[in-house]
Short mmCIF file of C-alpha atoms in Angstrom, two decimals:
data_model
loop_
_atom_site.label_atom_id
_atom_site.label_comp_id
_atom_site.label_asym_id
_atom_site.label_seq_id
_atom_site.Cartn_x
_atom_site.Cartn_y
_atom_site.Cartn_z
CA ALA A 251 -67.93 -40.69 79.02
CA MET A 252 -69.28 -42.49 82.08
CA VAL A 253 -66.59 -43.48 84.57
CA THR A 254 -68.49 -46.56 85.74
CA THR A 255 -69.39 -49.50 83.53
CA GLU A 256 -72.83 -49.71 82.00
CA LEU A 257 -73.21 -53.26 83.34
CA SER A 258 -73.55 -51.84 86.86
CA ARG A 259 -76.50 -49.59 86.00
CA TRP A 260 -80.23 -50.21 85.70
CA PRO A 261 -81.90 -49.37 82.36
CA ASN A 262 -83.62 -46.27 83.76
CA GLN A 263 -80.28 -44.91 84.97
CA LEU A 264 -78.64 -45.37 81.59
CA PHE A 265 -81.63 -43.85 79.80
CA GLY A 266 -81.76 -40.88 82.17
CA PHE A 267 -78.04 -40.21 81.85
CA ARG A 268 -78.09 -40.26 78.06
CA SER A 269 -81.30 -38.23 77.89
CA VAL A 270 -79.89 -35.38 79.99
CA LEU A 271 -76.80 -35.13 77.79
CA GLU A 272 -78.91 -35.29 74.62
CA SER A 273 -81.33 -32.67 75.97
CA ARG A 274 -78.46 -30.33 76.80
CA ALA A 275 -77.07 -30.79 73.31
CA ALA A 276 -80.51 -29.96 71.89
CA GLY A 277 -80.51 -26.64 73.78
CA HIS A 278 -82.76 -27.44 76.77
CA ARG A 279 -81.68 -25.55 79.88
CA ARG A 280 -84.44 -26.21 82.47
CA MET A 281 -84.95 -29.96 82.71
CA CYS A 282 -86.81 -32.22 85.12
CA LEU A 283 -85.45 -35.75 85.45
CA THR A 284 -87.97 -38.12 87.00
CA SER A 285 -87.80 -41.76 88.04
CA PRO A 286 -89.63 -43.51 90.92
CA THR A 287 -88.30 -43.48 94.46
CA GLY A 288 -85.83 -46.35 94.84
CA THR A 289 -84.69 -46.53 91.21
CA GLY A 290 -81.28 -44.98 91.80
CA LYS A 291 -81.57 -41.25 91.13
CA SER A 292 -78.64 -40.59 93.49
CA VAL A 293 -76.34 -42.88 91.49
CA LEU A 294 -77.61 -41.27 88.28
CA LEU A 295 -76.81 -37.85 89.75
CA CYS A 296 -73.26 -39.00 90.56
CA ASP A 297 -72.79 -40.27 87.00
CA LEU A 298 -73.88 -36.90 85.64
CA ILE A 299 -71.55 -35.04 88.01
CA GLU A 300 -68.63 -37.30 87.10
CA ASP A 301 -69.29 -36.50 83.44
CA ASP A 302 -69.43 -32.78 84.27
CA VAL A 303 -66.11 -32.90 86.12
CA ALA A 304 -64.48 -34.87 83.30
CA ASN A 305 -65.58 -32.13 80.91
CA GLY A 306 -64.44 -29.25 83.13
CA ARG A 307 -67.92 -28.13 84.21
CA LYS A 308 -68.43 -26.68 87.68
CA VAL A 309 -71.34 -28.17 89.62
CA VAL A 310 -73.75 -27.21 92.39
CA VAL A 311 -76.36 -29.51 93.95
CA TYR A 312 -79.14 -27.86 95.96
CA SER A 313 -81.28 -29.31 98.74
CA ASN A 314 -83.33 -27.78 101.54
CA ARG A 315 -83.18 -30.26 104.44
CA LYS A 316 -80.36 -31.28 106.77
CA LEU A 317 -81.04 -35.00 106.34
CA LEU A 318 -81.05 -34.77 102.56
CA ILE A 319 -77.85 -32.69 102.47
CA GLU A 320 -76.09 -35.19 104.73
CA GLN A 321 -77.24 -38.11 102.60
CA LEU A 322 -76.21 -36.38 99.37
CA SER A 323 -72.75 -35.74 100.81
CA LYS A 324 -72.38 -39.42 101.74
CA VAL A 325 -73.48 -40.51 98.25
CA LEU A 326 -71.00 -38.21 96.51
CA SER A 327 -68.19 -39.23 98.87
CA LYS A 328 -68.93 -42.92 98.27
CA SER A 329 -68.59 -42.27 94.53
CA GLY A 330 -65.25 -40.53 95.09
CA ILE A 331 -66.56 -37.08 94.12
CA ASN A 332 -64.60 -34.42 96.00
CA HIS A 333 -66.99 -31.64 97.02
CA GLY A 334 -67.58 -28.70 99.32
CA LEU A 335 -70.59 -28.03 101.56
CA ARG A 336 -72.26 -24.63 101.53
CA ALA A 337 -74.56 -25.20 104.50
CA ALA A 338 -74.97 -24.31 108.16
CA ASP A 339 -72.80 -26.32 110.58
CA HIS A 340 -70.25 -26.97 107.82
CA GLU A 341 -67.02 -25.15 107.03
CA PRO A 342 -67.23 -24.04 103.38
CA ASP A 343 -64.45 -24.73 100.89
CA PHE A 344 -65.12 -22.45 97.95
CA THR A 345 -62.18 -23.87 95.97
CA LYS A 346 -64.03 -27.10 95.19
CA SER A 347 -65.56 -27.23 91.70
CA VAL A 348 -68.44 -29.37 93.03
CA GLN A 349 -70.59 -27.97 95.84
CA ILE A 350 -73.62 -29.19 97.79
CA SER A 351 -75.67 -26.18 98.86
CA SER A 352 -78.47 -25.55 101.33
CA ILE A 353 -81.24 -23.42 99.85
CA GLN A 354 -81.73 -21.69 103.23
CA THR A 355 -78.02 -20.92 103.61
CA GLU A 356 -77.81 -19.54 100.06
CA ALA A 357 -80.87 -17.36 100.74
CA SER A 358 -79.15 -15.88 103.78
CA ARG A 359 -75.52 -15.62 102.61
CA VAL A 360 -75.91 -14.93 98.87
CA ILE A 361 -79.24 -13.15 98.44
CA LYS A 362 -80.02 -11.41 101.75
CA ARG A 363 -76.65 -10.61 103.35
CA GLU A 364 -74.47 -10.82 100.20
CA THR A 365 -71.51 -12.22 102.18
CA TRP A 366 -70.97 -15.10 99.72
CA ASP A 367 -70.75 -15.14 95.95
CA LEU A 368 -72.96 -17.55 94.06
CA HIS A 369 -71.04 -20.70 93.07
CA ASP A 370 -70.00 -20.24 89.44
CA ALA A 371 -71.71 -23.44 88.30
CA ASP A 372 -72.18 -24.69 84.75
CA SER A 373 -74.41 -27.58 85.87
CA VAL A 374 -77.06 -26.88 88.49
CA TYR A 375 -78.87 -29.84 90.05
CA VAL A 376 -81.77 -29.63 92.51
CA ASP A 377 -82.64 -32.69 94.57
CA GLU A 378 -86.37 -33.17 95.29
CA VAL A 379 -87.17 -30.28 92.98
CA HIS A 380 -90.90 -30.48 93.81
CA LEU A 381 -89.97 -28.90 97.16
CA GLN A 382 -88.10 -26.05 95.50
CA ALA A 383 -90.29 -24.54 92.81
CA SER A 384 -90.84 -21.09 94.31
CA GLY A 385 -89.19 -18.24 96.20
CA THR A 386 -85.44 -18.52 96.74
CA ALA A 387 -85.08 -21.52 94.43
CA VAL A 388 -86.52 -19.58 91.49
CA GLU A 389 -84.24 -16.61 92.17
CA LEU A 390 -81.15 -18.85 92.41
CA GLN A 391 -82.07 -20.58 89.16
CA LYS A 392 -82.47 -17.23 87.43
CA ARG A 393 -79.02 -16.12 88.57
CA HIS A 394 -77.34 -19.38 87.56
CA LEU A 395 -78.90 -19.37 84.08
CA GLU A 396 -77.46 -15.92 83.42
CA LYS A 397 -74.19 -17.75 82.80
CA SER A 398 -73.86 -18.75 79.15
CA GLY A 399 -74.06 -22.51 78.62
CA SER A 400 -75.30 -23.30 82.14
CA THR A 401 -78.10 -25.83 82.61
CA PHE A 402 -80.57 -26.73 85.35
CA VAL A 403 -81.74 -30.29 86.15
CA GLY A 404 -84.33 -30.94 88.85
CA LEU A 405 -84.61 -34.51 90.15
CA THR A 406 -87.82 -35.88 91.66
CA ALA A 407 -90.08 -38.92 91.78
CA THR A 408 -93.11 -36.58 91.68
CA PRO A 409 -92.88 -34.00 88.86
CA LEU A 410 -95.98 -32.07 89.93
CA ASP A 411 -96.44 -28.26 90.04
CA ILE A 412 -92.89 -27.43 88.95
CA ALA A 413 -93.53 -25.52 85.70
CA SER A 414 -92.03 -22.43 87.38
CA VAL A 415 -88.55 -24.00 87.23
CA CYS A 416 -88.70 -26.77 84.58
CA ASP A 417 -90.00 -26.84 81.01
CA HIS A 418 -88.56 -30.13 79.65
CA LEU A 419 -89.50 -33.48 81.23
CA ILE A 420 -87.31 -36.60 81.05
CA VAL A 421 -89.09 -39.76 82.26
CA ALA A 422 -86.20 -42.10 83.00
CA GLY A 423 -88.22 -45.01 84.40
CA THR A 424 -91.51 -46.33 85.80
CA LYS A 425 -92.43 -48.41 88.84
CA LYS A 426 -93.20 -51.40 86.65
CA GLU A 427 -89.73 -51.17 85.12
CA GLY A 428 -88.28 -50.84 88.61
CA ARG A 429 -89.94 -54.09 89.72
CA GLU A 430 -88.80 -55.83 86.53
CA CYS A 431 -85.14 -54.97 87.12
CA GLY A 432 -85.32 -55.72 90.85
CA SER A 433 -84.92 -52.20 92.25
CA LEU A 434 -88.51 -52.08 93.59
CA VAL A 435 -90.95 -54.44 95.29
CA TYR A 436 -94.73 -54.62 95.25
CA ALA A 437 -96.66 -53.01 98.12
CA ARG A 438 -99.80 -54.57 99.56
CA HIS A 439 -102.40 -52.18 100.93
CA ARG A 440 -104.68 -52.62 103.93
CA GLY A 441 -107.31 -49.90 104.07
CA ILE A 442 -108.14 -50.09 107.77
CA ASP A 443 -109.75 -46.72 108.51
CA GLU A 444 -111.30 -44.00 106.40
CA PRO A 445 -111.81 -40.81 108.44
CA ASP A 446 -114.71 -38.62 107.37
CA MET A 447 -113.09 -35.52 105.84
CA ARG A 448 -116.22 -34.03 104.28
CA ARG A 449 -116.35 -31.13 106.73
CA TYR A 450 -112.71 -30.17 106.13
CA LYS A 451 -111.54 -28.19 103.10
CA PRO A 452 -108.17 -29.05 101.53
CA ASN A 453 -105.80 -26.45 100.09
CA THR A 454 -107.01 -25.73 96.57
CA LYS A 455 -103.45 -25.81 95.14
CA THR A 456 -101.74 -28.70 96.97
CA GLY A 457 -104.72 -30.79 98.09
CA GLU A 458 -103.30 -30.96 101.63
CA TYR A 459 -105.57 -30.61 104.65
CA LYS A 460 -104.77 -28.25 107.50
CA GLU A 461 -102.68 -29.95 110.16
CA ASN A 462 -105.20 -29.25 112.92
CA ASP A 463 -107.96 -30.84 110.82
CA VAL A 464 -105.84 -33.95 110.26
CA VAL A 465 -105.21 -34.21 114.00
CA ARG A 466 -108.95 -33.96 114.71
CA ALA A 467 -109.69 -36.69 112.16
CA ILE A 468 -106.96 -39.12 113.29
CA MET A 469 -106.65 -38.64 117.05
CA THR A 470 -109.97 -40.23 117.89
CA PRO A 471 -110.33 -43.49 119.87
CA ASN A 472 -111.68 -45.50 116.94
CA VAL A 473 -108.57 -44.68 114.86
CA PHE A 474 -105.48 -44.22 117.04
CA GLY A 475 -106.43 -47.08 119.35
CA ARG A 476 -106.25 -49.51 116.41
CA VAL A 477 -102.78 -48.63 115.11
CA HIS A 478 -100.75 -50.98 117.32
CA GLU A 479 -103.40 -53.70 117.16
CA HIS A 480 -103.36 -53.90 113.37
CA TRP A 481 -99.58 -53.53 113.14
CA LYS A 482 -99.07 -56.45 115.52
CA ALA A 483 -101.53 -58.63 113.61
CA ALA A 484 -99.97 -57.87 110.22
CA ASN A 485 -96.36 -57.85 111.45
CA PRO A 486 -95.95 -60.35 114.32
CA ASP A 487 -92.18 -60.50 113.79
CA GLY A 488 -91.80 -56.74 114.21
CA ARG A 489 -90.19 -56.09 110.81
CA PRO A 490 -88.81 -52.53 110.33
CA THR A 491 -91.64 -50.01 110.06
CA ILE A 492 -92.04 -46.32 109.29
CA LEU A 493 -95.01 -44.39 110.69
CA PHE A 494 -96.29 -41.03 109.45
CA GLY A 495 -98.26 -39.19 112.13
CA PRO A 496 -100.78 -36.33 111.87
CA ASP A 497 -98.35 -33.78 113.35
CA VAL A 498 -95.09 -33.76 115.30
CA LYS A 499 -96.84 -34.08 118.66
CA GLY A 500 -98.94 -36.98 117.34
CA SER A 501 -95.86 -38.71 115.92
CA VAL A 502 -94.14 -38.57 119.33
CA TRP A 503 -97.36 -39.83 120.94
CA PHE A 504 -97.48 -42.89 118.68
CA ALA A 505 -93.81 -43.63 119.45
CA GLU A 506 -94.62 -43.46 123.17
CA GLN A 507 -97.60 -45.80 122.74
CA PHE A 508 -95.53 -48.39 120.89
CA ARG A 509 -92.87 -48.22 123.61
CA ALA A 510 -95.55 -48.70 126.27
CA ALA A 511 -96.65 -51.84 124.39
CA GLY A 512 -93.12 -53.24 124.51
CA VAL A 513 -92.08 -52.22 120.97
CA ARG A 514 -88.92 -50.14 120.58
CA ALA A 515 -89.86 -47.00 118.66
CA SER A 516 -88.34 -43.60 117.91
CA HIS A 517 -89.35 -40.25 116.44
CA ILE A 518 -87.45 -37.76 114.25
CA ASP A 519 -88.37 -34.19 113.29
CA GLY A 520 -86.39 -31.18 112.12
CA GLU A 521 -85.59 -30.01 115.64
CA ASN A 522 -85.73 -33.03 117.96
CA CYS A 523 -85.39 -36.81 118.13
CA TRP A 524 -87.19 -39.04 120.67
CA VAL A 525 -85.88 -42.49 121.55
CA ASP A 526 -86.11 -44.73 124.64
CA GLY A 527 -88.24 -42.18 126.45
CA GLU A 528 -85.78 -39.29 126.02
CA MET A 529 -85.82 -36.23 123.74
CA TYR A 530 -82.55 -35.17 122.07
CA PRO A 531 -81.60 -32.31 119.72
CA SER A 532 -81.89 -33.45 116.10
CA ASN A 533 -78.18 -33.37 115.23
CA ARG A 534 -76.34 -35.53 112.72
CA GLU A 535 -74.94 -37.95 115.30
CA VAL A 536 -78.32 -38.69 116.89
CA ARG A 537 -80.10 -39.08 113.54
CA ASP A 538 -77.40 -41.39 112.18
CA GLN A 539 -77.57 -43.54 115.32
CA ILE A 540 -81.36 -43.88 115.08
CA LEU A 541 -81.29 -44.72 111.37
CA SER A 542 -78.50 -47.25 111.95
CA GLU A 543 -80.57 -49.01 114.63
CA VAL A 544 -83.59 -49.06 112.32
CA ARG A 545 -81.48 -50.72 109.62
CA LYS A 546 -80.33 -53.39 112.05
CA GLY A 547 -83.87 -53.97 113.36
CA ASP A 548 -83.02 -52.75 116.88
CA ILE A 549 -85.63 -50.00 116.47
CA GLN A 550 -88.80 -51.52 115.05
CA VAL A 551 -90.95 -48.42 114.43
CA LEU A 552 -89.63 -45.08 113.15
CA CYS A 553 -92.17 -42.26 113.55
CA ASN A 554 -92.24 -38.83 111.91
CA ARG A 555 -94.56 -36.19 110.50
CA PHE A 556 -92.97 -35.13 107.18
CA VAL A 557 -89.19 -35.03 107.64
CA LEU A 558 -88.67 -38.59 106.31
CA ARG A 559 -91.00 -38.14 103.37
CA GLU A 560 -88.24 -37.58 100.79
CA GLY A 561 -84.77 -38.81 100.04
CA ILE A 562 -84.17 -41.19 102.94
CA ASP A 563 -82.58 -44.45 101.81
CA LEU A 564 -83.83 -47.19 104.17
CA PRO A 565 -84.52 -50.26 101.99
CA GLU A 566 -84.83 -52.39 105.14
CA LEU A 567 -88.27 -50.85 105.80
CA GLU A 568 -91.00 -53.41 105.06
CA PHE A 569 -94.08 -51.90 106.73
CA MET A 570 -95.62 -48.44 106.64
CA ILE A 571 -98.29 -47.05 108.94
CA LEU A 572 -100.16 -44.05 107.57
CA ALA A 573 -101.59 -42.71 110.81
CA THR A 574 -102.51 -39.52 109.01
CA VAL A 575 -104.71 -38.17 106.24
CA VAL A 576 -102.63 -37.32 103.16
CA GLY A 577 -104.41 -34.83 100.93
CA SER A 578 -101.65 -34.30 98.38
CA LEU A 579 -100.89 -36.90 95.70
CA GLN A 580 -97.30 -35.67 95.71
CA SER A 581 -96.93 -36.35 99.45
CA TYR A 582 -98.65 -39.74 99.13
CA LEU A 583 -96.26 -40.90 96.39
CA GLN A 584 -93.21 -39.66 98.30
CA MET A 585 -94.33 -41.33 101.55
CA THR A 586 -95.25 -44.69 100.07
CA GLY A 587 -92.03 -44.67 98.06
CA ARG A 588 -90.13 -45.17 101.33
CA ILE A 589 -91.02 -48.89 101.42
CA LEU A 590 -90.93 -49.77 97.73
CA ARG A 591 -87.14 -50.19 97.59
CA SER A 592 -85.85 -53.74 97.29
CA CYS A 593 -83.37 -54.97 99.90
CA PRO A 594 -81.16 -57.92 98.87
CA ALA A 595 -79.58 -58.00 102.33
CA THR A 596 -82.90 -59.01 103.92
CA GLN A 597 -84.34 -60.76 100.82
CA LYS A 598 -87.37 -58.50 101.04
CA LYS A 599 -90.08 -59.80 98.68
CA GLU A 600 -92.83 -57.22 99.20
CA SER A 601 -93.96 -54.48 101.57
CA MET A 602 -97.22 -53.53 103.28
CA ILE A 603 -99.03 -50.25 103.87
CA LEU A 604 -101.39 -50.09 106.87
CA ASP A 605 -103.63 -47.16 106.03
CA HIS A 606 -105.62 -45.45 108.81
CA GLY A 607 -106.26 -42.27 106.81
CA GLY A 608 -108.36 -43.44 103.86
CA ASN A 609 -105.46 -42.65 101.56
CA TRP A 610 -105.80 -45.66 99.25
CA HIS A 611 -109.37 -44.61 98.55
CA ARG A 612 -108.23 -41.03 97.94
CA HIS A 613 -105.16 -41.65 95.76
CA GLY A 614 -105.12 -45.28 94.62
CA SER A 615 -102.37 -47.89 94.67
CA ALA A 616 -98.75 -46.96 95.34
CA ASN A 617 -97.74 -49.53 92.68
CA VAL A 618 -99.19 -47.87 89.59
CA ASP A 619 -97.13 -45.89 87.07
#
C-alpha cells in the first residue's frame, strides 16, 4: 500500500502507480512509464520504491549523469528513503536494499573490472530511459532479469526508440491533463529565426544535426546578434531564463555576451561551470550554488549545450532561448519541458520560448500531447 495519502497525488501519479503494479501482476517485466516533464515522475518513483521496500523487494535506480544522480538522491532522501550510492565520488554502502547507480560506474566496476557484484535487485528502475537503450544499459538489464520475479521500469517523458529495453508502455498522463491539474503551464512560442539547414544532413536514426553544422548555422551575425535583443524585448524584467547553445563553446560565448550587456549569466557543462567571468570545475558544490542563484533570480540566464536537457527541476524558469537547431524530436521535447513546470512560489502563469533555430517549424508546439 502507498505510504502517502492519495489526496497529495495528481491523477497521473495515481494512475501510473497502479498501472505498474497491475502490469507486474499481469507478468510484464520490461515496462516504460511515461508522463510529461513536470508531472511528478520523481514522486511517482518514490511511491513505487516505498511500495517495494514495504514488500521486501530490493531496488536499484540507474542514471547516467552526475546532475541527475545528485537530484535523484535528494528526492529519495526528502521522501525518507534510505539508500546507497554506487557512483564515482561517493562511498558505496552495499548493505542498503535501495541503491542509486551510475551506468558508467557499473560498466567499469561490474562489467569490465568485475570488482563489484551487481546489486541483487528485484525492482530495476531507469531514469530518463531514452538515454539508456543501448550498450551497457542493455547488458545490465539482461543480467538483472535473470533473477526470477525481477522487473524493469524505464521512466521518461519521451518514449522514443527504446524497444531494445521496453516492450510494455504505460502512459500515465498527458500535457493537457498536467495543465488541468496545475502541474504544467502553457508555453508561448516566438519563432524569431529559421536557419537554412537544407545543405546539412541530419542523422538518419536520431534526426540530430552534426554539432559543427549547428554552429555554422547559428553563429552568424543575423542570428546570434539578435538573441539578447529579443530576450530583452520579451522579458524586460529579466525573469529566470534557460538558454541552449549550439555547442559548449557557443554556450559559454552567449553567457559572456549577456554579462557584457549587464545581465548576470552562467554556463554549466559536464566538466566546467562559468559564472561572473570565471571558469570552475563542474563539481556538486558549484552546480548547486549556480542553480540556487537561478532559483532566487540572482542569475537571470542559465546557459548550456545539453547537460540541462533532462531531469533538472527548476520550475522558476519562465523563458527559454533556443539558440541552437534541434534536429531530434526527443531532444526538443526534453528541452522545452524545462519551462513547462508550474511554480506556485512565483505564481507563474505561462512561459515563453524564444526560438532562433526554426524548431517550432520543425517540430511543432511544445504544448501538444
